[in-house]
PDB file of N, CA and C in Angstrom:
ATOM      1  N   THR Z 271      81.013  87.120 117.951  1.00 73.00           N
ATOM      2  CA  THR Z 271      81.195  85.468 118.368  1.00 73.00           C
ATOM      3  C   THR Z 271      81.339  85.340 119.971  1.00 73.00           C
ATOM      4  N   GLY Z 272      81.336  84.236 120.314  1.00 80.00           N
ATOM      5  CA  GLY Z 272      81.507  84.327 121.666  1.00 80.00           C
ATOM      6  C   GLY Z 272      82.319  84.628 122.425  1.00 80.00           C
ATOM      7  N   PHE Z 273      83.593  85.170 122.175  1.00 78.00           N
ATOM      8  CA  PHE Z 273      84.292  85.882 123.070  1.00 78.00           C
ATOM      9  C   PHE Z 273      84.109  87.015 122.917  1.00 78.00           C
ATOM     10  N   SER Z 274      83.561  87.603 122.133  1.00 83.00           N
ATOM     11  CA  SER Z 274      83.112  89.415 122.361  1.00 83.00           C
ATOM     12  C   SER Z 274      82.032  89.316 122.717  1.00 83.00           C
ATOM     13  N   LEU Z 275      80.546  88.373 123.175  1.00 87.00           N
ATOM     14  CA  LEU Z 275      79.693  87.988 123.949  1.00 87.00           C
ATOM     15  C   LEU Z 275      80.235  88.222 125.453  1.00 87.00           C
ATOM     16  N   PHE Z 276      81.325  87.169 125.370  1.00 85.00           N
ATOM     17  CA  PHE Z 276      81.406  87.255 126.748  1.00 85.00           C
ATOM     18  C   PHE Z 276      82.765  88.642 127.377  1.00 85.00           C
ATOM     19  N   LYS Z 277      83.015  88.902 126.116  1.00 85.00           N
ATOM     20  CA  LYS Z 277      83.478  90.297 126.916  1.00 85.00           C
ATOM     21  C   LYS Z 277      82.218  91.845 127.506  1.00 85.00           C
ATOM     22  N   GLN Z 278      81.414  91.493 126.764  1.00 88.00           N
ATOM     23  CA  GLN Z 278      80.080  92.154 126.571  1.00 88.00           C
ATOM     24  C   GLN Z 278      79.868  91.932 128.205  1.00 88.00           C
ATOM     25  N   ILE Z 279      79.789  90.841 128.602  1.00 87.00           N
ATOM     26  CA  ILE Z 279      79.198  90.516 130.036  1.00 87.00           C
ATOM     27  C   ILE Z 279      80.205  90.410 130.857  1.00 87.00           C
ATOM     28  N   ARG Z 280      81.312  90.392 130.791  1.00 86.00           N
ATOM     29  CA  ARG Z 280      82.349  91.022 132.003  1.00 86.00           C
ATOM     30  C   ARG Z 280      82.559  92.182 132.239  1.00 86.00           C
ATOM     31  N   ARG Z 281      82.242  93.117 131.006  1.00 87.00           N
ATOM     32  CA  ARG Z 281      82.565  94.367 131.201  1.00 87.00           C
ATOM     33  C   ARG Z 281      81.706  95.377 132.145  1.00 87.00           C
ATOM     34  N   LYS Z 282      80.081  94.290 131.820  1.00 89.00           N
ATOM     35  CA  LYS Z 282      78.587  95.072 132.730  1.00 89.00           C
ATOM     36  C   LYS Z 282      78.886  94.614 134.427  1.00 89.00           C
ATOM     37  N   GLU Z 283      78.861  95.865 135.040  1.00 90.00           N
ATOM     38  CA  GLU Z 283      78.855  95.512 136.687  1.00 90.00           C
ATOM     39  C   GLU Z 283      78.195  94.846 137.166  1.00 90.00           C
ATOM     40  N   GLU Z 284      76.895  94.694 136.825  1.00 93.00           N
ATOM     41  CA  GLU Z 284      75.384  93.496 137.384  1.00 93.00           C
ATOM     42  C   GLU Z 284      75.843  92.458 137.033  1.00 93.00           C
ATOM     43  N   TYR Z 285      76.812  92.249 135.850  1.00 88.00           N
ATOM     44  CA  TYR Z 285      77.010  90.958 135.064  1.00 88.00           C
ATOM     45  C   TYR Z 285      77.887  90.024 135.699  1.00 88.00           C
ATOM     46  N   LYS Z 286      79.141  91.082 135.638  1.00 83.00           N
ATOM     47  CA  LYS Z 286      80.652  90.684 135.445  1.00 83.00           C
ATOM     48  C   LYS Z 286      81.015  89.720 136.645  1.00 83.00           C
ATOM     49  N   ASP Z 287      80.066  88.997 137.821  1.00 85.00           N
ATOM     50  CA  ASP Z 287      80.135  87.811 138.826  1.00 85.00           C
ATOM     51  C   ASP Z 287      79.760  86.835 138.133  1.00 85.00           C
ATOM     52  N   ILE Z 288      78.986  86.927 137.395  1.00 87.00           N
ATOM     53  CA  ILE Z 288      78.203  85.571 136.735  1.00 87.00           C
ATOM     54  C   ILE Z 288      79.567  84.343 135.867  1.00 87.00           C
ATOM     55  N   PRO Z 289      79.257  83.343 136.693  1.00 89.00           N
ATOM     56  CA  PRO Z 289      80.275  82.640 136.472  1.00 89.00           C
ATOM     57  C   PRO Z 289      80.082  82.054 134.913  1.00 89.00           C
ATOM     58  N   VAL Z 290      80.605  81.617 133.838  1.00 88.00           N
ATOM     59  CA  VAL Z 290      80.746  81.628 132.289  1.00 88.00           C
ATOM     60  C   VAL Z 290      81.179  80.314 131.721  1.00 88.00           C
ATOM     61  N   ILE Z 291      80.312  79.512 131.381  1.00 86.00           N
ATOM     62  CA  ILE Z 291      81.008  78.382 130.686  1.00 86.00           C
ATOM     63  C   ILE Z 291      80.935  78.500 129.091  1.00 86.00           C
ATOM     64  N   MET Z 292      82.422  78.388 128.577  1.00 83.00           N
ATOM     65  CA  MET Z 292      82.253  78.285 127.422  1.00 83.00           C
ATOM     66  C   MET Z 292      82.044  77.183 126.563  1.00 83.00           C
ATOM     67  N   LEU Z 293      81.149  76.874 125.258  1.00 81.00           N
ATOM     68  CA  LEU Z 293      81.162  75.701 124.760  1.00 81.00           C
ATOM     69  C   LEU Z 293      81.970  76.059 123.346  1.00 81.00           C
ATOM     70  N   THR Z 294      83.172  75.739 123.379  1.00 73.00           N
ATOM     71  CA  THR Z 294      83.892  75.716 121.993  1.00 73.00           C
ATOM     72  C   THR Z 294      84.933  74.839 121.993  1.00 73.00           C
ATOM     73  N   GLY Z 295      85.732  75.163 120.794  1.00 67.00           N
ATOM     74  CA  GLY Z 295      87.004  74.728 120.657  1.00 67.00           C
ATOM     75  C   GLY Z 295      88.072  75.220 121.090  1.00 67.00           C
ATOM     76  N   VAL Z 296      88.214  76.128 122.143  1.00 59.00           N
ATOM     77  CA  VAL Z 296      89.459  76.873 122.969  1.00 59.00           C
ATOM     78  C   VAL Z 296      90.059  75.878 124.201  1.00 59.00           C
ATOM     79  N   ALA Z 297      89.363  75.140 124.494  1.00 56.00           N
ATOM     80  CA  ALA Z 297      89.971  74.585 125.504  1.00 56.00           C
ATOM     81  C   ALA Z 297      91.382  73.668 125.378  1.00 56.00           C
ATOM     82  N   GLY Z 298      91.220  72.932 124.162  1.00 58.00           N
ATOM     83  CA  GLY Z 298      92.513  72.750 123.378  1.00 58.00           C
ATOM     84  C   GLY Z 298      93.757  73.137 123.527  1.00 58.00           C
ATOM     85  N   VAL Z 299      93.452  74.591 123.568  1.00 58.00           N
ATOM     86  CA  VAL Z 299      94.203  75.507 122.906  1.00 58.00           C
ATOM     87  C   VAL Z 299      95.315  75.701 124.539  1.00 58.00           C
ATOM     88  N   LEU Z 300      94.204  76.158 125.143  1.00 56.00           N
ATOM     89  CA  LEU Z 300      94.795  76.199 126.347  1.00 56.00           C
ATOM     90  C   LEU Z 300      95.459  75.572 127.248  1.00 56.00           C
ATOM     91  N   GLU Z 301      95.172  74.100 126.548  1.00 56.00           N
ATOM     92  CA  GLU Z 301      96.005  72.913 127.601  1.00 56.00           C
ATOM     93  C   GLU Z 301      97.141  73.128 126.478  1.00 56.00           C
ATOM     94  N   GLU Z 302      97.436  73.326 125.533  1.00 56.00           N
ATOM     95  CA  GLU Z 302      98.459  73.632 124.471  1.00 56.00           C
ATOM     96  C   GLU Z 302      99.314  74.380 124.711  1.00 56.00           C
ATOM     97  N   ASP Z 303      99.106  75.463 125.376  1.00 54.00           N
ATOM     98  CA  ASP Z 303      99.491  76.593 125.395  1.00 54.00           C
ATOM     99  C   ASP Z 303     100.604  76.492 127.051  1.00 54.00           C
ATOM    100  N   ASP Z 304      99.208  75.870 128.318  1.00 52.00           N
ATOM    101  CA  ASP Z 304     100.188  75.664 129.430  1.00 52.00           C
ATOM    102  C   ASP Z 304     101.225  74.170 129.044  1.00 52.00           C
ATOM    103  N   ALA Z 305     101.098  73.044 127.910  1.00 54.00           N
ATOM    104  CA  ALA Z 305     102.379  72.515 127.656  1.00 54.00           C
ATOM    105  C   ALA Z 305     103.605  72.543 127.175  1.00 54.00           C
ATOM    106  N   GLN Z 306     102.986  73.624 125.862  1.00 57.00           N
ATOM    107  CA  GLN Z 306     103.971  74.499 125.586  1.00 57.00           C
ATOM    108  C   GLN Z 306     105.174  75.519 126.288  1.00 57.00           C
ATOM    109  N   ALA Z 307     104.402  76.009 127.178  1.00 55.00           N
ATOM    110  CA  ALA Z 307     105.129  76.397 128.602  1.00 55.00           C
ATOM    111  C   ALA Z 307     106.073  75.428 129.061  1.00 55.00           C
ATOM    112  N   GLU Z 308     105.640  74.545 129.279  1.00 57.00           N
ATOM    113  CA  GLU Z 308     106.560  73.240 130.040  1.00 57.00           C
ATOM    114  C   GLU Z 308     107.509  72.451 128.666  1.00 57.00           C
ATOM    115  N   GLY Z 309     107.307  73.382 127.352  1.00 58.00           N
ATOM    116  CA  GLY Z 309     108.329  72.772 126.757  1.00 58.00           C
ATOM    117  C   GLY Z 309     108.194  71.479 125.749  1.00 58.00           C
ATOM    118  N   ASP Z 310     106.860  71.432 125.715  1.00 54.00           N
ATOM    119  CA  ASP Z 310     106.445  70.638 124.981  1.00 54.00           C
ATOM    120  C   ASP Z 310     105.927  71.260 123.382  1.00 54.00           C
ATOM    121  N   THR Z 311     106.240  70.435 122.567  1.00 55.00           N
ATOM    122  CA  THR Z 311     105.147  71.315 121.611  1.00 55.00           C
ATOM    123  C   THR Z 311     104.491  70.341 120.289  1.00 55.00           C
ATOM    124  N   PHE Z 312     103.508  71.052 119.929  1.00 53.00           N
ATOM    125  CA  PHE Z 312     102.409  70.629 118.802  1.00 53.00           C
ATOM    126  C   PHE Z 312     102.826  71.135 117.379  1.00 53.00           C
ATOM    127  N   GLU Z 313     102.354  70.108 116.734  1.00 59.00           N
ATOM    128  CA  GLU Z 313     102.482  71.062 115.187  1.00 59.00           C
ATOM    129  C   GLU Z 313     100.803  70.467 114.731  1.00 59.00           C
ATOM    130  N   SER Z 314     100.140  71.159 114.046  1.00 59.00           N
ATOM    131  CA  SER Z 314      99.042  70.626 113.268  1.00 59.00           C
ATOM    132  C   SER Z 314      98.987  71.530 112.359  1.00 59.00           C
ATOM    133  N   PRO Z 315      98.247  71.047 111.605  1.00 58.00           N
ATOM    134  CA  PRO Z 315      97.140  72.064 110.203  1.00 58.00           C
ATOM    135  C   PRO Z 315      96.502  73.234 110.780  1.00 58.00           C
ATOM    136  N   PHE Z 316      96.286  73.281 111.716  1.00 59.00           N
ATOM    137  CA  PHE Z 316      95.115  74.028 112.820  1.00 59.00           C
ATOM    138  C   PHE Z 316      96.259  74.818 113.160  1.00 59.00           C
ATOM    139  N   ASP Z 317      97.008  75.244 113.399  1.00 70.00           N
ATOM    140  CA  ASP Z 317      98.379  76.067 113.979  1.00 70.00           C
ATOM    141  C   ASP Z 317      97.887  77.828 113.720  1.00 70.00           C
ATOM    142  N   SER Z 318      97.414  78.306 112.821  1.00 72.00           N
ATOM    143  CA  SER Z 318      96.999  79.128 112.215  1.00 72.00           C
ATOM    144  C   SER Z 318      95.829  79.498 113.019  1.00 72.00           C
ATOM    145  N   ILE Z 319      94.876  78.957 112.996  1.00 69.00           N
ATOM    146  CA  ILE Z 319      94.146  78.989 114.043  1.00 69.00           C
ATOM    147  C   ILE Z 319      93.652  79.136 115.443  1.00 69.00           C
ATOM    148  N   ARG Z 320      94.742  78.498 115.798  1.00 70.00           N
ATOM    149  CA  ARG Z 320      95.193  78.256 117.281  1.00 70.00           C
ATOM    150  C   ARG Z 320      95.961  79.863 117.637  1.00 70.00           C
ATOM    151  N   GLU Z 321      96.600  79.859 116.873  1.00 77.00           N
ATOM    152  CA  GLU Z 321      97.685  81.268 117.338  1.00 77.00           C
ATOM    153  C   GLU Z 321      96.481  82.334 117.707  1.00 77.00           C
ATOM    154  N   GLY Z 322      95.208  82.404 116.480  1.00 75.00           N
ATOM    155  CA  GLY Z 322      94.514  83.571 116.169  1.00 75.00           C
ATOM    156  C   GLY Z 322      93.760  83.657 117.690  1.00 75.00           C
ATOM    157  N   LEU Z 323      93.028  82.419 118.224  1.00 73.00           N
ATOM    158  CA  LEU Z 323      92.958  82.249 119.338  1.00 73.00           C
ATOM    159  C   LEU Z 323      93.698  82.504 120.872  1.00 73.00           C
ATOM    160  N   ARG Z 324      95.186  82.264 120.494  1.00 75.00           N
ATOM    161  CA  ARG Z 324      95.607  82.792 122.035  1.00 75.00           C
ATOM    162  C   ARG Z 324      95.833  84.059 121.186  1.00 75.00           C
ATOM    163  N   ARG Z 325      96.215  85.086 120.340  1.00 80.00           N
ATOM    164  CA  ARG Z 325      95.958  86.352 120.709  1.00 80.00           C
ATOM    165  C   ARG Z 325      95.146  86.914 121.212  1.00 80.00           C
ATOM    166  N   GLY Z 326      93.438  85.988 120.535  1.00 75.00           N
ATOM    167  CA  GLY Z 326      92.553  86.722 121.325  1.00 75.00           C
ATOM    168  C   GLY Z 326      92.260  86.343 122.816  1.00 75.00           C
ATOM    169  N   ILE Z 327      92.739  85.656 122.948  1.00 72.00           N
ATOM    170  CA  ILE Z 327      92.818  85.246 124.912  1.00 72.00           C
ATOM    171  C   ILE Z 327      93.809  86.386 125.025  1.00 72.00           C
ATOM    172  N   GLN Z 328      94.541  86.332 124.913  1.00 77.00           N
ATOM    173  CA  GLN Z 328      96.237  87.224 125.537  1.00 77.00           C
ATOM    174  C   GLN Z 328      95.201  88.840 125.235  1.00 77.00           C
ATOM    175  N   LYS Z 329      94.612  89.368 124.115  1.00 79.00           N
ATOM    176  CA  LYS Z 329      93.881  90.656 124.156  1.00 79.00           C
ATOM    177  C   LYS Z 329      92.982  90.702 125.690  1.00 79.00           C
ATOM    178  N   MET Z 330      92.084  89.771 125.861  1.00 72.00           N
ATOM    179  CA  MET Z 330      91.039  89.955 126.722  1.00 72.00           C
ATOM    180  C   MET Z 330      92.121  90.242 128.095  1.00 72.00           C
ATOM    181  N   ARG Z 331      93.133  89.366 128.106  1.00 75.00           N
ATOM    182  CA  ARG Z 331      94.171  89.513 129.211  1.00 75.00           C
ATOM    183  C   ARG Z 331      94.500  90.578 129.694  1.00 75.00           C
ATOM    184  N   GLU Z 332      95.214  91.364 128.274  1.00 79.00           N
ATOM    185  CA  GLU Z 332      95.364  92.829 128.258  1.00 79.00           C
ATOM    186  C   GLU Z 332      94.596  93.936 128.557  1.00 79.00           C
ATOM    187  N   GLU Z 333      93.072  93.387 128.164  1.00 77.00           N
ATOM    188  CA  GLU Z 333      92.229  94.419 128.704  1.00 77.00           C
ATOM    189  C   GLU Z 333      91.470  94.311 130.062  1.00 77.00           C
ATOM    190  N   GLY Z 334      92.081  93.559 130.405  1.00 73.00           N
ATOM    191  CA  GLY Z 334      91.654  92.756 132.289  1.00 73.00           C
ATOM    192  C   GLY Z 334      89.900  91.877 132.079  1.00 73.00           C
ATOM    193  N   VAL Z 335      89.625  91.873 130.874  1.00 71.00           N
ATOM    194  CA  VAL Z 335      88.701  90.706 130.842  1.00 71.00           C
ATOM    195  C   VAL Z 335      89.130  89.109 131.903  1.00 71.00           C
ATOM    196  N   ILE Z 336      88.457  88.554 132.517  1.00 71.00           N
ATOM    197  CA  ILE Z 336      88.892  87.536 132.894  1.00 71.00           C
ATOM    198  C   ILE Z 336      88.544  86.702 132.198  1.00 71.00           C
ATOM    199  N   ARG Z 337      88.988  85.174 132.203  1.00 75.00           N
ATOM    200  CA  ARG Z 337      88.601  84.436 131.520  1.00 75.00           C
ATOM    201  C   ARG Z 337      87.522  83.468 132.158  1.00 75.00           C
ATOM    202  N   PRO Z 338      86.718  83.263 130.809  1.00 77.00           N
ATOM    203  CA  PRO Z 338      85.572  82.040 131.064  1.00 77.00           C
ATOM    204  C   PRO Z 338      86.061  80.705 132.556  1.00 77.00           C
ATOM    205  N   GLU Z 339      85.194  80.434 133.256  1.00 81.00           N
ATOM    206  CA  GLU Z 339      85.472  79.768 134.543  1.00 81.00           C
ATOM    207  C   GLU Z 339      85.629  78.384 133.991  1.00 81.00           C
ATOM    208  N   ARG Z 340      85.681  77.638 132.533  1.00 82.00           N
ATOM    209  CA  ARG Z 340      85.543  76.754 132.287  1.00 82.00           C
ATOM    210  C   ARG Z 340      85.321  76.686 130.684  1.00 82.00           C
ATOM    211  N   PHE Z 341      86.080  76.136 129.981  1.00 79.00           N
ATOM    212  CA  PHE Z 341      85.673  75.400 128.268  1.00 79.00           C
ATOM    213  C   PHE Z 341      85.443  74.402 128.039  1.00 79.00           C
ATOM    214  N   ILE Z 342      84.274  74.510 127.135  1.00 82.00           N
ATOM    215  CA  ILE Z 342      83.967  72.716 126.846  1.00 82.00           C
ATOM    216  C   ILE Z 342      83.997  72.448 125.758  1.00 82.00           C
ATOM    217  N   ASP Z 343      84.620  71.402 125.248  1.00 79.00           N
ATOM    218  CA  ASP Z 343      84.871  71.250 123.668  1.00 79.00           C
ATOM    219  C   ASP Z 343      83.612  70.478 123.196  1.00 79.00           C
ATOM    220  N   LYS Z 344      83.688  71.239 121.708  1.00 80.00           N
ATOM    221  CA  LYS Z 344      82.187  70.665 120.850  1.00 80.00           C
ATOM    222  C   LYS Z 344      82.773  69.499 120.197  1.00 80.00           C
ATOM    223  N   PRO Z 345      82.308  68.496 119.939  1.00 82.00           N
ATOM    224  CA  PRO Z 345      80.988  68.103 120.454  1.00 82.00           C
ATOM    225  C   PRO Z 345      80.816  68.013 122.117  1.00 82.00           C
ATOM    226  N   ILE Z 346      79.215  68.627 122.676  1.00 83.00           N
ATOM    227  CA  ILE Z 346      79.489  68.634 123.908  1.00 83.00           C
ATOM    228  C   ILE Z 346      79.136  67.231 124.178  1.00 83.00           C
ATOM    229  N   ASP Z 347      79.793  66.927 125.532  1.00 87.00           N
ATOM    230  CA  ASP Z 347      79.378  65.616 126.151  1.00 87.00           C
ATOM    231  C   ASP Z 347      77.893  66.417 127.489  1.00 87.00           C
ATOM    232  N   PRO Z 348      76.593  65.861 127.628  1.00 89.00           N
ATOM    233  CA  PRO Z 348      75.907  66.129 128.136  1.00 89.00           C
ATOM    234  C   PRO Z 348      76.666  65.957 129.635  1.00 89.00           C
ATOM    235  N   GLU Z 349      77.010  64.829 129.984  1.00 92.00           N
ATOM    236  CA  GLU Z 349      77.835  64.559 131.503  1.00 92.00           C
ATOM    237  C   GLU Z 349      78.622  65.609 131.854  1.00 92.00           C
ATOM    238  N   GLU Z 350      79.338  65.851 131.100  1.00 90.00           N
ATOM    239  CA  GLU Z 350      80.751  66.776 130.583  1.00 90.00           C
ATOM    240  C   GLU Z 350      80.438  67.927 131.251  1.00 90.00           C
ATOM    241  N   LEU Z 351      79.007  68.633 130.464  1.00 90.00           N
ATOM    242  CA  LEU Z 351      78.452  69.804 130.795  1.00 90.00           C
ATOM    243  C   LEU Z 351      77.620  70.042 132.405  1.00 90.00           C
ATOM    244  N   ILE Z 352      77.124  68.944 132.538  1.00 90.00           N
ATOM    245  CA  ILE Z 352      76.601  69.089 133.947  1.00 90.00           C
ATOM    246  C   ILE Z 352      77.326  68.733 135.467  1.00 90.00           C
ATOM    247  N   GLU Z 353      78.273  68.137 134.870  1.00 91.00           N
ATOM    248  CA  GLU Z 353      79.292  68.124 135.504  1.00 91.00           C
ATOM    249  C   GLU Z 353      80.017  69.488 136.417  1.00 91.00           C
ATOM    250  N   ALA Z 354      80.257  70.079 134.627  1.00 90.00           N
ATOM    251  CA  ALA Z 354      80.564  71.696 134.819  1.00 90.00           C
ATOM    252  C   ALA Z 354      79.661  72.822 135.471  1.00 90.00           C
ATOM    253  N   VAL Z 355      78.854  72.655 135.129  1.00 91.00           N
ATOM    254  CA  VAL Z 355      77.974  73.329 135.989  1.00 91.00           C
ATOM    255  C   VAL Z 355      77.644  72.951 137.808  1.00 91.00           C
ATOM    256  N   LYS Z 356      77.651  71.517 138.138  1.00 91.00           N
ATOM    257  CA  LYS Z 356      77.663  71.412 139.362  1.00 91.00           C
ATOM    258  C   LYS Z 356      78.644  72.043 140.304  1.00 91.00           C
ATOM    259  N   GLY Z 357      79.739  71.813 139.331  1.00 89.00           N
ATOM    260  CA  GLY Z 357      81.287  72.165 139.936  1.00 89.00           C
ATOM    261  C   GLY Z 357      81.103  73.936 140.258  1.00 89.00           C
ATOM    262  N   ILE Z 358      80.824  74.878 139.388  1.00 87.00           N
ATOM    263  CA  ILE Z 358      80.607  76.402 139.541  1.00 87.00           C
ATOM    264  C   ILE Z 358      79.367  76.096 140.350  1.00 87.00           C
ATOM    265  N   ILE Z 359      78.648  75.762 140.746  1.00 86.00           N
ATOM    266  CA  ILE Z 359      77.770  76.385 141.549  1.00 86.00           C
ATOM    267  C   ILE Z 359      77.594  75.293 142.988  1.00 86.00           C
ATOM    268  N   GLY Z 360      78.775  74.738 142.906  1.00 81.00           N
ATOM    269  CA  GLY Z 360      78.860  73.728 144.250  1.00 81.00           C
ATOM    270  C   GLY Z 360      77.750  72.906 144.654  1.00 81.00           C
TER     271      GLY Z 360
END
């Protein structure tokens, strides 16, 4: 999976500082986590999938794996990807 590949990249000393943009459906999960921390709630038929993603992200944190610099939801907007890359490389 993308997360396991990301973890392998971060664990290698020579690659650990390379910025990573993950193209996934996780961005919304992270935004929902932030909103829930502020007291908002969400209900969705995909809650079990989101919970699995949250557990995966929490496990990465516990293992000391820093999360990617940016998540972009699929389908990819080419302009959004270009702006994300520009933002990372300056």
